[in-house]
PDB file of C-alpha atoms in Angstrom:
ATOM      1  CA  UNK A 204      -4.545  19.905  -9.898  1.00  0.00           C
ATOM      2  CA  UNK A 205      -2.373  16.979 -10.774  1.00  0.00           C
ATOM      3  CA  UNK A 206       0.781  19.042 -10.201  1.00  0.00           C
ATOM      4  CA  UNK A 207      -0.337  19.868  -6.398  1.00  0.00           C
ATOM      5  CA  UNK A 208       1.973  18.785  -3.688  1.00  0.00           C
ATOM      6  CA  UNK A 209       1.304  18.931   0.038  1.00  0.00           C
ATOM      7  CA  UNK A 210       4.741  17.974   1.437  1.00  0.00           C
ATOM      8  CA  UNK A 211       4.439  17.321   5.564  1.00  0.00           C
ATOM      9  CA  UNK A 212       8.313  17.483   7.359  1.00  0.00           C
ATOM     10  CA  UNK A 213       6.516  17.732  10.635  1.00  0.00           C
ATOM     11  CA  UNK A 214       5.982  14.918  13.111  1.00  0.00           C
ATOM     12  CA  UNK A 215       2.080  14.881  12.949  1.00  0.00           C
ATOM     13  CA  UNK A 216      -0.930  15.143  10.434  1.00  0.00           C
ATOM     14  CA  UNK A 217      -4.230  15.277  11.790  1.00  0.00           C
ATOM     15  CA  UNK A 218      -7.416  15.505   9.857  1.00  0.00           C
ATOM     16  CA  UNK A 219     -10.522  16.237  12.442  1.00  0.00           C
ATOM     17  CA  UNK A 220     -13.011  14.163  10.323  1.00  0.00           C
ATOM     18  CA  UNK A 221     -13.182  16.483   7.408  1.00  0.00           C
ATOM     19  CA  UNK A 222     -12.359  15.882   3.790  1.00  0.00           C
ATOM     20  CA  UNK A 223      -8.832  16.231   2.849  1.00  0.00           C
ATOM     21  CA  UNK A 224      -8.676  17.016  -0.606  1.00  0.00           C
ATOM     22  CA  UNK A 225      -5.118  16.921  -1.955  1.00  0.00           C
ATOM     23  CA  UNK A 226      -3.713  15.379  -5.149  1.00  0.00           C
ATOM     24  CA  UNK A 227       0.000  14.109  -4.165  1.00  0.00           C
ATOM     25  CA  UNK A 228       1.030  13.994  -0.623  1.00  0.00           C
ATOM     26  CA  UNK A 229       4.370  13.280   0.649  1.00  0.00           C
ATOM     27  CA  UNK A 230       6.056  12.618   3.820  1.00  0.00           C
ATOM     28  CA  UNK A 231       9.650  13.776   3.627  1.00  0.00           C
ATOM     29  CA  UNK A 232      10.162  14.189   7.373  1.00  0.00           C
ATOM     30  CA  UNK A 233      13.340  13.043   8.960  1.00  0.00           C
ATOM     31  CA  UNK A 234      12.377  10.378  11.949  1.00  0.00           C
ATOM     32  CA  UNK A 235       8.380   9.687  12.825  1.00  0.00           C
ATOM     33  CA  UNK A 236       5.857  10.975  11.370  1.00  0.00           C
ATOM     34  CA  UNK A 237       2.036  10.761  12.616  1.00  0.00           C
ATOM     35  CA  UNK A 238      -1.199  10.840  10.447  1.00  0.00           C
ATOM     36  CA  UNK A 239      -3.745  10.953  12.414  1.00  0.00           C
ATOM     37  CA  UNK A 240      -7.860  11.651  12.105  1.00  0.00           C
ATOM     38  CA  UNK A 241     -10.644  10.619  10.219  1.00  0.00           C
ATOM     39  CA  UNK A 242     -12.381  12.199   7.306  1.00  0.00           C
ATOM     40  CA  UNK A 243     -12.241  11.103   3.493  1.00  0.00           C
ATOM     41  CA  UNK A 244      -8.747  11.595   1.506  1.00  0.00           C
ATOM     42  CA  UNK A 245      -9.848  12.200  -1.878  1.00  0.00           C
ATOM     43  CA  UNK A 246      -7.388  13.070  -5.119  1.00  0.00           C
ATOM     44  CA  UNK A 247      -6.177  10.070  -6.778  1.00  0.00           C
ATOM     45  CA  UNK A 248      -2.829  10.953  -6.831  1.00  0.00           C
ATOM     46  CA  UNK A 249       0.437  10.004  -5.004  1.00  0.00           C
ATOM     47  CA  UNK A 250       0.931   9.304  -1.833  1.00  0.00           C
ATOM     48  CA  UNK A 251       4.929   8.913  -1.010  1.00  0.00           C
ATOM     49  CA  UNK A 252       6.987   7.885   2.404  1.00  0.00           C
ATOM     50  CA  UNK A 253      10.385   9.275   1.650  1.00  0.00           C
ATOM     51  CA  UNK A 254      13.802   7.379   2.701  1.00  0.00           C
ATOM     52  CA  UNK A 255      14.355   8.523   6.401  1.00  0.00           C
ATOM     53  CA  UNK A 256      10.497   8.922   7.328  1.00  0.00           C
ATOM     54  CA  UNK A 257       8.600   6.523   9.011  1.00  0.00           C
ATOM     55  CA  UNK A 258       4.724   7.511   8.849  1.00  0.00           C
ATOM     56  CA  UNK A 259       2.832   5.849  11.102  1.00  0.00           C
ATOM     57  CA  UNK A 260      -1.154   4.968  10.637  1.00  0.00           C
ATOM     58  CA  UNK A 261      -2.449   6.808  14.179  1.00  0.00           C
ATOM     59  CA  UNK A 262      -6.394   5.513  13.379  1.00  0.00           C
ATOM     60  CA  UNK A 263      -8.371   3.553  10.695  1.00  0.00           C
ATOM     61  CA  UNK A 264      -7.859   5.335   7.175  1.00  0.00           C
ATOM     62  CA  UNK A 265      -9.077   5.305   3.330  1.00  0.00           C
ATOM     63  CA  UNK A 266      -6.829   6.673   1.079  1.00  0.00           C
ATOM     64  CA  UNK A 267      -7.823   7.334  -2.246  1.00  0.00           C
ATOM     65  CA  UNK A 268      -4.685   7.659  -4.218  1.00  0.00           C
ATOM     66  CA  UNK A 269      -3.881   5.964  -7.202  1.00  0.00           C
ATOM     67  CA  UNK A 270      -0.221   5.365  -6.522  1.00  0.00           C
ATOM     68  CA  UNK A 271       1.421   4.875  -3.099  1.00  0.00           C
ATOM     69  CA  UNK A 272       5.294   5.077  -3.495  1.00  0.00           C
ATOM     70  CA  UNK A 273       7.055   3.613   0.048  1.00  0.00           C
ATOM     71  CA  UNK A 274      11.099   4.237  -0.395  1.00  0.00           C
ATOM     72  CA  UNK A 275      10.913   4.942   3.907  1.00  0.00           C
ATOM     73  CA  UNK A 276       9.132   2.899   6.375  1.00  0.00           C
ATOM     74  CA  UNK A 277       5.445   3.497   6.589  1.00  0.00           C
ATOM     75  CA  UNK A 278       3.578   0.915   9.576  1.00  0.00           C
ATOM     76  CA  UNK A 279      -0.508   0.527   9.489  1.00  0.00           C
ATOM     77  CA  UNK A 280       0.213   0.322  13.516  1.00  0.00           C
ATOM     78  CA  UNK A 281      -2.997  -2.373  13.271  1.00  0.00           C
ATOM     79  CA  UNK A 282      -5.375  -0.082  11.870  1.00  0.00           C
ATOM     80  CA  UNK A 283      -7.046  -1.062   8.969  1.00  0.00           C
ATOM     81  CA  UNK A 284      -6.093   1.168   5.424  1.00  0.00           C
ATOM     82  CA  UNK A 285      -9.114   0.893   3.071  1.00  0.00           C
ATOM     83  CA  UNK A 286      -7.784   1.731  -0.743  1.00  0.00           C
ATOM     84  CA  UNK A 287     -10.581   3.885  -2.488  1.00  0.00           C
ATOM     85  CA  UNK A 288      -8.829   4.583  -5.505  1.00  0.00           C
ATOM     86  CA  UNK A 289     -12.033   5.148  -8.301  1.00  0.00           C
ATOM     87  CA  UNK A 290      -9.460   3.861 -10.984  1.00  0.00           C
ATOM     88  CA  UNK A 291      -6.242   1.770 -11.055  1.00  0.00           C
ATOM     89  CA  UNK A 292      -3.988   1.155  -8.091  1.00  0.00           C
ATOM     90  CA  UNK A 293       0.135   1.054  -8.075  1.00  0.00           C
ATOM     91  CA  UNK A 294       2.149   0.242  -4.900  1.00  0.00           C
ATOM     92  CA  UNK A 295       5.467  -0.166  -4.946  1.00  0.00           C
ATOM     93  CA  UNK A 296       7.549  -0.693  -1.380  1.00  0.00           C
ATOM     94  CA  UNK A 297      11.544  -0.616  -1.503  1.00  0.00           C
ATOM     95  CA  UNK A 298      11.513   0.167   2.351  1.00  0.00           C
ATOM     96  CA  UNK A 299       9.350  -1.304   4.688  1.00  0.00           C
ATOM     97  CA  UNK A 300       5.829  -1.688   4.646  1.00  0.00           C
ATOM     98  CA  UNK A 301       4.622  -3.013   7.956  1.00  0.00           C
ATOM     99  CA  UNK A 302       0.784  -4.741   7.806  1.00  0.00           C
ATOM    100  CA  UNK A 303       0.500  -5.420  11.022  1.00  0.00           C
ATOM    101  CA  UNK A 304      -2.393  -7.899  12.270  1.00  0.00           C
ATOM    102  CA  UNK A 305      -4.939  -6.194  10.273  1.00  0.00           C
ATOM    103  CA  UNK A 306      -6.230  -7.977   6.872  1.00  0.00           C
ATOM    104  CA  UNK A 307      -5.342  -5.596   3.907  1.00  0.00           C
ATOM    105  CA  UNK A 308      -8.111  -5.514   0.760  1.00  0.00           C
ATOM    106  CA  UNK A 309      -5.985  -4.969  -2.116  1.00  0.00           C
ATOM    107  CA  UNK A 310      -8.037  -4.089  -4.934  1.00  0.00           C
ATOM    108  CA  UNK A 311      -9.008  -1.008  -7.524  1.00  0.00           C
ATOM    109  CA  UNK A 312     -12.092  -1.035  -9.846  1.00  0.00           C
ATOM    110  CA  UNK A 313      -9.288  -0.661 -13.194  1.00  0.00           C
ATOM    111  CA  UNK A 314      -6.789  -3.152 -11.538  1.00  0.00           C
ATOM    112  CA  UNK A 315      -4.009  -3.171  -8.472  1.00  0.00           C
ATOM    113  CA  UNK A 316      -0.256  -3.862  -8.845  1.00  0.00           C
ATOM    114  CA  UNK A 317       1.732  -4.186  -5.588  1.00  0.00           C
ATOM    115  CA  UNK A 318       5.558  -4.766  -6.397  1.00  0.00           C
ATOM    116  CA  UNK A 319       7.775  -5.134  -3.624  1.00  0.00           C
ATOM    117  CA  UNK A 320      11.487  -4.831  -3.301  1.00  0.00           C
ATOM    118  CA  UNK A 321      12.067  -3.964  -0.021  1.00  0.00           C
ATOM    119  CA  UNK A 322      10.364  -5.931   3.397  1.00  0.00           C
ATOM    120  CA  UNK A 323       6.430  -6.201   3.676  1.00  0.00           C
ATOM    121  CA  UNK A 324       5.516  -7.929   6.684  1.00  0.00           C
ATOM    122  CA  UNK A 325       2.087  -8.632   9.519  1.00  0.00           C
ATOM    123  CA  UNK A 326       0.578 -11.804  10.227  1.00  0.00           C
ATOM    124  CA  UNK A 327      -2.295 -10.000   8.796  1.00  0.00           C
ATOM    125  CA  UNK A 328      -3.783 -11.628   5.145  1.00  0.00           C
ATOM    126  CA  UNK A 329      -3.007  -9.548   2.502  1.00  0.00           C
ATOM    127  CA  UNK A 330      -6.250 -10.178   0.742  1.00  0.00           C
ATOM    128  CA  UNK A 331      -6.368  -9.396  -3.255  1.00  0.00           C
ATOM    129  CA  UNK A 332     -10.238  -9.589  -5.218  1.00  0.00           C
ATOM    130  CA  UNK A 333     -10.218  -8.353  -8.830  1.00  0.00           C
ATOM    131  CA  UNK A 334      -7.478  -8.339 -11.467  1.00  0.00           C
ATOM    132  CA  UNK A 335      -4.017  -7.615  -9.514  1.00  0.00           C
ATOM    133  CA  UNK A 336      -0.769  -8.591  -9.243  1.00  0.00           C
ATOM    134  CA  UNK A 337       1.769  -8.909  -6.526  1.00  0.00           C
ATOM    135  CA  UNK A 338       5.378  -9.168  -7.801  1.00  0.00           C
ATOM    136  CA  UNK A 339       7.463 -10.160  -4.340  1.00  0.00           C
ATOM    137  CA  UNK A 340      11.747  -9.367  -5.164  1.00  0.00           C
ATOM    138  CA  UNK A 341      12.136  -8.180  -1.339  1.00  0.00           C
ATOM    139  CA  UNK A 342      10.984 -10.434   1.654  1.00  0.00           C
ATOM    140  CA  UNK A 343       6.886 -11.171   1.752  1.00  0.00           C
ATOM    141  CA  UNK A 344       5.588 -12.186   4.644  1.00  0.00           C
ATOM    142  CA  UNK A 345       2.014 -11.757   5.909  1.00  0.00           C
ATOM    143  CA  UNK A 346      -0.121 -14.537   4.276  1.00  0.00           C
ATOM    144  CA  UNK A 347      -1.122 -14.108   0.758  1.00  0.00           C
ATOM    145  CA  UNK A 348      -5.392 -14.963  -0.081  1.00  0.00           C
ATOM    146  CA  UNK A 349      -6.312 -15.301  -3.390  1.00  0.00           C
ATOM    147  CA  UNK A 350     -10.510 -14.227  -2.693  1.00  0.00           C
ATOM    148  CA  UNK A 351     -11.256 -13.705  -6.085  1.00  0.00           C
ATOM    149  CA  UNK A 352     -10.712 -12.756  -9.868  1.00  0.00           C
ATOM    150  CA  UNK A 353      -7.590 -13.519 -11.273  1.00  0.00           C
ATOM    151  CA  UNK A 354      -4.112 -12.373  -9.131  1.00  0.00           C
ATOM    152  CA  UNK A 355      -0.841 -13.044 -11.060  1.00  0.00           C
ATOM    153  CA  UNK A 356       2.368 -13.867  -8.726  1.00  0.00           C
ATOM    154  CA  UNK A 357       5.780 -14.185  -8.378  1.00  0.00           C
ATOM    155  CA  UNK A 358       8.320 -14.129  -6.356  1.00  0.00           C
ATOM    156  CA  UNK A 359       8.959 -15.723  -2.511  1.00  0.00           C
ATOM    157  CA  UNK A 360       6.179 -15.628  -0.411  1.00  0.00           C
ATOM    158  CA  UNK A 361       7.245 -16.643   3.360  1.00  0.00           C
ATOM    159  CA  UNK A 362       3.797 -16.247   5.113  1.00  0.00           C
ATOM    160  CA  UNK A 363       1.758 -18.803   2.926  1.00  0.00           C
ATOM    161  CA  UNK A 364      -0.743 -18.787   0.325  1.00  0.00           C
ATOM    162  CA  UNK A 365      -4.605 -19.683  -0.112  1.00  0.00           C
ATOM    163  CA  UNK A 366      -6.497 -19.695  -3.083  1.00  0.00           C
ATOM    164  CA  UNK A 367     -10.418 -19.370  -2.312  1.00  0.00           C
ATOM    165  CA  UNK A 368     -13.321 -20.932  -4.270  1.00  0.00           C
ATOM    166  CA  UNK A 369     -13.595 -19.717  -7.936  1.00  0.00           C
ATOM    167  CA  UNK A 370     -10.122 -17.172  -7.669  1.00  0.00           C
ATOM    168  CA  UNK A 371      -7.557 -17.534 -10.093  1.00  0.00           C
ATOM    169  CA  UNK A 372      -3.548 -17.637  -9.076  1.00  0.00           C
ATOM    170  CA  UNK A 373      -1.488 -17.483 -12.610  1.00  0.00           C
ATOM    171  CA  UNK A 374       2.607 -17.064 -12.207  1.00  0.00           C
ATOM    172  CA  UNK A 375       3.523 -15.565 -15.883  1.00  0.00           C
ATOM    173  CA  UNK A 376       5.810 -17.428 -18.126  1.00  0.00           C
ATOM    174  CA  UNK A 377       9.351 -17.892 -17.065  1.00  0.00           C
ATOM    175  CA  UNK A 378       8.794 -16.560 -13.165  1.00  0.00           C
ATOM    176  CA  UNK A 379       8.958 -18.593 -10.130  1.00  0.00           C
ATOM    177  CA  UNK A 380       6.479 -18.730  -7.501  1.00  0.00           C
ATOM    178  CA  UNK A 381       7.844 -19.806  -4.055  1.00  0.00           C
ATOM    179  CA  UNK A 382       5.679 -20.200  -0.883  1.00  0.00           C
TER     180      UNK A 382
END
């Protein structure tokens, strides 16, 4: 059901390699908060890091929400988060969203956005394939790779930027592009 919340205020989550099954899950717990396990995460809702919470990635995950909402601090701890949205794909950080070293895919079969007002950061490559577009306000920094299909940009990107063979980097019309 689209109007299902799970809402976790405790300090851990652990999935023991089942399927978790829930639509819109939020993390509204004061201080650190664990998810830990494996297992599939199905519903294709939202998954939200509330202001105060800092949810920490405890193992490799795939998340198959449709919308990831970051207003907290929520830190992939190098391990590797695998988007399996089976549409479109919205994140938008105005905390912190910490990469690590890990690459990050960044990609939905209908199309990814990733705006970001707050601080995303790793020396990991942010790696987009497919139509998306990364809109940077806050401070960028783990290296931006172009692999394929068309990305549109802007914004300041401190952590560089490669195009690959046959991708497509277009900055709209009256943005600025700085990297």
């Amino acid at each position: 059901d689209s109007n299902s919340y799970f809402v976790v205020y405790g300090s851990d989550f652990t999935s023991m390699g089942s399927s978790v099954s829930l639509n819109n899950v939020y993390f509204n717990g004061s201080g650190l908060q664990t998810l830990t396990g494996a297992g599939s995460w199905t519903g294709n809702g939202e998954f939200y890091v509330a202001s105060g919470s800092t949810t920490v990635l405890a193992d490799d995950m795939a998340l198959a929400f449709s919308q990831f909402s970051v207003d907290g601090d929520f830190l992939l701890d190098d391990h590797t988060l695998t988007f399996s949205s089976a549409t479109s794909l919205s994140f938008t950080n105005w905390g912190t969203f910490a990469m690590g070293s890990q690459a990050l895919a960044f990609n939905a079969p209908d199309g990814a956005d990733f705006t970001n007002y707050g601080t995303a950061s790793g020396s990991g490559i942010f790696r987009t394939s497919g139509a998306v577009s990364v809109y940077a306000d806050g401070a960028f920094n783990p290296p931006l790779e172009v692999a394929s299909g068309l990305t549109t940009a802007y914004g300041t990107f401190g952590g560089g930027l490669t195009v690959q063979a046959g991708a497509t980097l277009m900055v709209p019309d009256n943005n600025i592009l700085t990297a």
